[in-house]
PDB file of C-alpha atoms and ligand atoms in Angstrom:
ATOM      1  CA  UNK U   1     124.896 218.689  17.782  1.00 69.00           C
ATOM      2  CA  UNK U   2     126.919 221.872  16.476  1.00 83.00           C
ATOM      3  CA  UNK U   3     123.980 223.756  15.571  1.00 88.00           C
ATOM      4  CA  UNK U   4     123.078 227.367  16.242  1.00 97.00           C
ATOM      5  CA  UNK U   5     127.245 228.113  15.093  1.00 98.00           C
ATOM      6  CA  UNK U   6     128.951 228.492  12.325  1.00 98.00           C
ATOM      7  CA  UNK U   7     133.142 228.839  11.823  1.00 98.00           C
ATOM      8  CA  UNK U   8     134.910 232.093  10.264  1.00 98.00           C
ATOM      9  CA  UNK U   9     138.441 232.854   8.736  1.00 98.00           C
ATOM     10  CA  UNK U  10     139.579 235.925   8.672  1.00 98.00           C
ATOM     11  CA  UNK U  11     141.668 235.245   5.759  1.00 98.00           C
ATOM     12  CA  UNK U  12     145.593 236.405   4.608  1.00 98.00           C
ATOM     13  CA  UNK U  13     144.605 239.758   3.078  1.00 98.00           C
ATOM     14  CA  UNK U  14     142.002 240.688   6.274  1.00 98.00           C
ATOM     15  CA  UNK U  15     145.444 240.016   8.378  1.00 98.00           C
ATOM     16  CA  UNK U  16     147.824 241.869   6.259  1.00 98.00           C
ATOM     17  CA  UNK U  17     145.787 244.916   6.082  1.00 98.00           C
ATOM     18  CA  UNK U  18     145.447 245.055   9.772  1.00 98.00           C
ATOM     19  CA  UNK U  19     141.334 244.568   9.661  1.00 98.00           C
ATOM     20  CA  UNK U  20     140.984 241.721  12.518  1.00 98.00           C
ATOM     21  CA  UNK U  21     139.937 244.189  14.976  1.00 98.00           C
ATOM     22  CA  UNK U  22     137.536 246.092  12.904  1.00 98.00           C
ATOM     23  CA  UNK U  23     136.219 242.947  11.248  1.00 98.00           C
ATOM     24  CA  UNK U  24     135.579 241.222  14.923  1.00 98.00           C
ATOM     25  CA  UNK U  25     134.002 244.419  15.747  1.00 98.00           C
ATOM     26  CA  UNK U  26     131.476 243.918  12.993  1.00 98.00           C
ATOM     27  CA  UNK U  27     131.155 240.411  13.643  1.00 98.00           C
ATOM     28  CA  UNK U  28     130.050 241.006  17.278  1.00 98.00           C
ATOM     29  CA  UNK U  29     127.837 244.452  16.881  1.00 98.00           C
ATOM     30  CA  UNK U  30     125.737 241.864  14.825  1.00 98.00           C
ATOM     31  CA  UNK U  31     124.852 239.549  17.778  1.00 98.00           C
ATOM     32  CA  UNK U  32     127.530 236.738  17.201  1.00 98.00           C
ATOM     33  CA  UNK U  33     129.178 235.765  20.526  1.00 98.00           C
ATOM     34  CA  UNK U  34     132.930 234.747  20.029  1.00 98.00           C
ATOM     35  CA  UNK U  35     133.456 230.749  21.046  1.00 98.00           C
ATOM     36  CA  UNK U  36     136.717 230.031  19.833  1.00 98.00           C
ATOM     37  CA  UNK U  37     139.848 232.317  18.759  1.00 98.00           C
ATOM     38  CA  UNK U  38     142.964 231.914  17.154  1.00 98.00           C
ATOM     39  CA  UNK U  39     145.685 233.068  15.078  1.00 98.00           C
ATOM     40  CA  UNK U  40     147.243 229.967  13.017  1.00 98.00           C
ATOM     41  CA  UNK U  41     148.530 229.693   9.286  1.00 98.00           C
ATOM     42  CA  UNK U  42     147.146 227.338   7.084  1.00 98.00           C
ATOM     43  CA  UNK U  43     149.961 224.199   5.524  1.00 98.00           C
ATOM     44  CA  UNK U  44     149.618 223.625   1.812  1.00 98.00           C
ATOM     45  CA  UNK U  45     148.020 220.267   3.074  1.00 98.00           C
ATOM     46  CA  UNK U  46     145.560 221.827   5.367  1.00 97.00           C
ATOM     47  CA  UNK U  47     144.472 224.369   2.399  1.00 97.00           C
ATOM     48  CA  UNK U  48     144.186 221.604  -0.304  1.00 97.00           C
ATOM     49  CA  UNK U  49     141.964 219.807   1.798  1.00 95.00           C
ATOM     50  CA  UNK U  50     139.377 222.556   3.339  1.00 94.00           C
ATOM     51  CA  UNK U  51     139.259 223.802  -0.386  1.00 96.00           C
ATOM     52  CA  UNK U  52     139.039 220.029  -1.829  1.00 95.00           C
ATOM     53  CA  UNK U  53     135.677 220.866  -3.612  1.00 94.00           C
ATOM     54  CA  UNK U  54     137.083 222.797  -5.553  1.00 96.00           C
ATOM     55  CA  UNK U  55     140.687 221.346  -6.735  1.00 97.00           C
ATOM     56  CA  UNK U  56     139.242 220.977 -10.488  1.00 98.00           C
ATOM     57  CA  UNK U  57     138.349 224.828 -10.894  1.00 97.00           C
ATOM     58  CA  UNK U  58     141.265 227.202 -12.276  1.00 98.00           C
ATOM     59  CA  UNK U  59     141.894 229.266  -9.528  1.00 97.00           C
ATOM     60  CA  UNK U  60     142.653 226.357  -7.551  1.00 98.00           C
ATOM     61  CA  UNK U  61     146.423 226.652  -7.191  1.00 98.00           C
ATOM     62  CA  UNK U  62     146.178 230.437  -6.929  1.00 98.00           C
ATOM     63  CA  UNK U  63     143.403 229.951  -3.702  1.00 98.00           C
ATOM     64  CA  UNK U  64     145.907 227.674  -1.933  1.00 98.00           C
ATOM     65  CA  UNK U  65     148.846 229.800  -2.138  1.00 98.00           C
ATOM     66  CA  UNK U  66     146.834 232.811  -0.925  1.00 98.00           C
ATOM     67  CA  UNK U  67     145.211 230.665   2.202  1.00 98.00           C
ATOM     68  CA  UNK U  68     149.067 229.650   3.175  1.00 98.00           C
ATOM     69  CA  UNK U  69     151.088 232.999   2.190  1.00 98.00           C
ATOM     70  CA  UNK U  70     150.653 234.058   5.917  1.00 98.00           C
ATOM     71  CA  UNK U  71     148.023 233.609   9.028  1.00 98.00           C
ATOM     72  CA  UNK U  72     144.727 233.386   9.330  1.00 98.00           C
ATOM     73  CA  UNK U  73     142.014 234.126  12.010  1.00 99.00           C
ATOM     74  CA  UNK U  74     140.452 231.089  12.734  1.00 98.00           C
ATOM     75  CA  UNK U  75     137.002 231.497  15.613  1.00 98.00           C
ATOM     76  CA  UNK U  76     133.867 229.885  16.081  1.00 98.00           C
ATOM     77  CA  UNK U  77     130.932 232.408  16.392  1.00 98.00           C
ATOM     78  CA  UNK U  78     127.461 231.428  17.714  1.00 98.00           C
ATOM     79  CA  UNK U  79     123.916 232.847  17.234  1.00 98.00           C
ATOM     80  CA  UNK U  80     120.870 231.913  16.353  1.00 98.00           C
ATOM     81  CA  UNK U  81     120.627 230.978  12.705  1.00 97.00           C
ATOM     82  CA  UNK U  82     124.346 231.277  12.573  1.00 98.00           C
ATOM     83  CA  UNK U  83     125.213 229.558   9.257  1.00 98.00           C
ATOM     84  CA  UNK U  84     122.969 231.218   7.428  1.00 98.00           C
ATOM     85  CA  UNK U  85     122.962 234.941   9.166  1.00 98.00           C
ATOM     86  CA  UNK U  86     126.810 234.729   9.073  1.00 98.00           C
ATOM     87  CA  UNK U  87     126.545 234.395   4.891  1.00 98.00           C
ATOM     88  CA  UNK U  88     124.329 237.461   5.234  1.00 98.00           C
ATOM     89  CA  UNK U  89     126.688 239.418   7.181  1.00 98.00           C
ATOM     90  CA  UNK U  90     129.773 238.945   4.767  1.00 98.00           C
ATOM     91  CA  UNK U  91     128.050 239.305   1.660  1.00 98.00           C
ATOM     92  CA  UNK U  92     128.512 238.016  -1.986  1.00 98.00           C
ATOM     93  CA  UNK U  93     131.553 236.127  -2.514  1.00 97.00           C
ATOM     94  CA  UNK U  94     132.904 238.513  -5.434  1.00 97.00           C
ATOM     95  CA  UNK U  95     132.995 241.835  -2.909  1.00 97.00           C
ATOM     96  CA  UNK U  96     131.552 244.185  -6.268  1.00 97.00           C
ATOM     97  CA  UNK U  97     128.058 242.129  -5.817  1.00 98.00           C
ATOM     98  CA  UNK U  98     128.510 242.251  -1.940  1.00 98.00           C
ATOM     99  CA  UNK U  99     125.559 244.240  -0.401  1.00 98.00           C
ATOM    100  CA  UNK U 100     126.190 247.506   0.688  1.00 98.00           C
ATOM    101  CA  UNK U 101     127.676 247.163   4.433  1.00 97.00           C
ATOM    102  CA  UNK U 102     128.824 243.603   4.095  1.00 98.00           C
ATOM    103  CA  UNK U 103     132.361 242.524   5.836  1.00 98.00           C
ATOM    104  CA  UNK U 104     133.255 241.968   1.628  1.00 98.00           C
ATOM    105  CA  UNK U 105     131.729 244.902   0.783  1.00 98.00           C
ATOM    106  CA  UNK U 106     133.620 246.847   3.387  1.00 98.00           C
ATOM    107  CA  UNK U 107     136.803 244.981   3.849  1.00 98.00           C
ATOM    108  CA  UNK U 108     137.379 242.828   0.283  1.00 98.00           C
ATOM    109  CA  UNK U 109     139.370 243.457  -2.611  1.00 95.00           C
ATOM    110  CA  UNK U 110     138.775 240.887  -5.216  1.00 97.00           C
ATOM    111  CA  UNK U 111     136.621 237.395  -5.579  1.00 97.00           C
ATOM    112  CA  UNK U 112     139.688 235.534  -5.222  1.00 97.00           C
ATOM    113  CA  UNK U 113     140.998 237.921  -2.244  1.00 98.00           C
ATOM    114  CA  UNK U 114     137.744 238.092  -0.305  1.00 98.00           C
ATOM    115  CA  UNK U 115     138.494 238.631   3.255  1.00 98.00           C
ATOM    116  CA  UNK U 116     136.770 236.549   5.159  1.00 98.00           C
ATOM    117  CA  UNK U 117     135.101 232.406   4.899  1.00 98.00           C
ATOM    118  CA  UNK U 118     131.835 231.553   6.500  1.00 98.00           C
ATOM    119  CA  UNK U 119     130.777 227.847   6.646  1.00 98.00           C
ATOM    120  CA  UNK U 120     127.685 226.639   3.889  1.00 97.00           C
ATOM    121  CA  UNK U 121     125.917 224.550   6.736  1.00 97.00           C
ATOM    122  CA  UNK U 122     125.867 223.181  10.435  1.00 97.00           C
ATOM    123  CA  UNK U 123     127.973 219.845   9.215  1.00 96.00           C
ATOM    124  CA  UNK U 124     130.864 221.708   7.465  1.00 96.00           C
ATOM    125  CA  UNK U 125     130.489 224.370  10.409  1.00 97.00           C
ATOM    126  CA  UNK U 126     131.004 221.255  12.632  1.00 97.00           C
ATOM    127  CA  UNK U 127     133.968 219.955  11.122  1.00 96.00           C
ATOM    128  CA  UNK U 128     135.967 222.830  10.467  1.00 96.00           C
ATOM    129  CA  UNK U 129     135.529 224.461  13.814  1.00 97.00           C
ATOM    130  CA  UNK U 130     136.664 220.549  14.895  1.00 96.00           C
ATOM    131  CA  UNK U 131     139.969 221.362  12.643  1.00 94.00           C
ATOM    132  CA  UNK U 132     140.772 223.967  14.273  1.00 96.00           C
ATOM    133  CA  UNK U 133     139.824 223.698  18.105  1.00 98.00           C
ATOM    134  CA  UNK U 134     139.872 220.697  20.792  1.00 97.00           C
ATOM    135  CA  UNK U 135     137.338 220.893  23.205  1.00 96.00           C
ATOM    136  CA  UNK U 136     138.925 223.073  25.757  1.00 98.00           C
ATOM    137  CA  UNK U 137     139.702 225.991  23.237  1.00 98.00           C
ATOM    138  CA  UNK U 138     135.806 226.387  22.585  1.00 97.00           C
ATOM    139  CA  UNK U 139     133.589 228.450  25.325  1.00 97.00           C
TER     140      UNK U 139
HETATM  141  P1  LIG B   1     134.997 231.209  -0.457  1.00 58.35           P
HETATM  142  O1  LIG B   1     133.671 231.274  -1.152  1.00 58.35           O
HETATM  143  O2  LIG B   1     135.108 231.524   0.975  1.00 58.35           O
HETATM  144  O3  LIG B   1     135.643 229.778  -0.747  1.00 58.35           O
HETATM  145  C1  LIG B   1     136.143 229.465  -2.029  1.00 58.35           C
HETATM  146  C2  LIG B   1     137.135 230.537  -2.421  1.00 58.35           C
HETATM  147  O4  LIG B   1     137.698 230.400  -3.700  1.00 58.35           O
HETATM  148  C3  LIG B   1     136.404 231.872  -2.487  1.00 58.35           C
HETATM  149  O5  LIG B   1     136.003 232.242  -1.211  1.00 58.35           O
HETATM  150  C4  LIG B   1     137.477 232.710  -3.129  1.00 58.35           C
HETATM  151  O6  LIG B   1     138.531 233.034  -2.201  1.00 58.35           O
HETATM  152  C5  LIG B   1     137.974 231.716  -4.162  1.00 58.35           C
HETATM  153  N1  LIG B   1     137.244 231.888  -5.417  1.00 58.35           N
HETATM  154  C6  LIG B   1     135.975 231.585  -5.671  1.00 58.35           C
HETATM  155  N2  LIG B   1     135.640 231.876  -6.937  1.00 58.35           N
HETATM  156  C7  LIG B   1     136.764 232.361  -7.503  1.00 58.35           C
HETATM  157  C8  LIG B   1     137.076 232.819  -8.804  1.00 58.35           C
HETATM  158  N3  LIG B   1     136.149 232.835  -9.782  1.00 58.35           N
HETATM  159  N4  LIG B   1     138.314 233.251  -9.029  1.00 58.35           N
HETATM  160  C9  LIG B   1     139.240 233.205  -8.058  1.00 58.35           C
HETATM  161  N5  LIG B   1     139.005 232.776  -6.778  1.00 58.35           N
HETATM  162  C10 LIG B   1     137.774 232.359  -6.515  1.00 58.35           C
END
């Protein structure tokens, strides 16, 4: 059971404006314990499927070609009540209805240019931390 974690990105624009450090900082003064780590990129292939649910909405094309235009932090984060305290902690996917304090709030430009991905439940969690990491990469 992959319960009690959830998986992050910290996404193109959170790498290009040099906010992994200060982002990771956040994530861990709020009680999540780092798992899994990694810098990676994201293929066209890999992008189109993670963002599947939406390939009929209009941003579509635009969200893939943001996910692959450079790397990504990809980690696995665990506390209790992860999924859900982890959508707390980044706040409002459009970063100008992001509470006050938020990792969007703080560290987002746009809603299509939001910084950072948190998983919606333990099964996505699951899988997408299974994407990225074999066994031996999580601790
Ligand atoms: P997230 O909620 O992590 O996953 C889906 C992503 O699609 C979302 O972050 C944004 O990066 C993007 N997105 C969602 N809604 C819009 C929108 N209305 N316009 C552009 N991009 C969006």
């Amino acid at each position: 059971m992959f319960t009690n974690k959830t998986f992050t990105m910290l996404k193109p624009d959170s790498v290009e404006k040099g906010n992994i450090g200060a982002i990771l900082e956040k994530i861990t003064a709020s009680g999540f314990r780092i798992v899994a780590l990694k810098l990676t990129q994201l293929t066209n292939a890999d992008a189109e499927a993670f963002y599947a649910v939406h390939n009929e909405r209009p941003f579509f094309g635009d969200l893939v070609t943001y996910m692959t235009r450079g790397p990504i932090v990809a980690a696995i984060l665990e506390k209790e009540n992860a999924v859900e305290d982890f959508r707390t902690l980044i706040g409002a996917t459009n970063p100008t209805e992001a509470a006050e304090g938020t990792i969007r709030n703080m560290f987002a430009d746009s809603i299509s240019e939001n910084a950072v991905h948190g998983s919606d439940s333990d099964e996505n969690a699951a899988i997408e931390g299974a994407f990225h990491f074999s066994e031996r990469e999580m601790f």
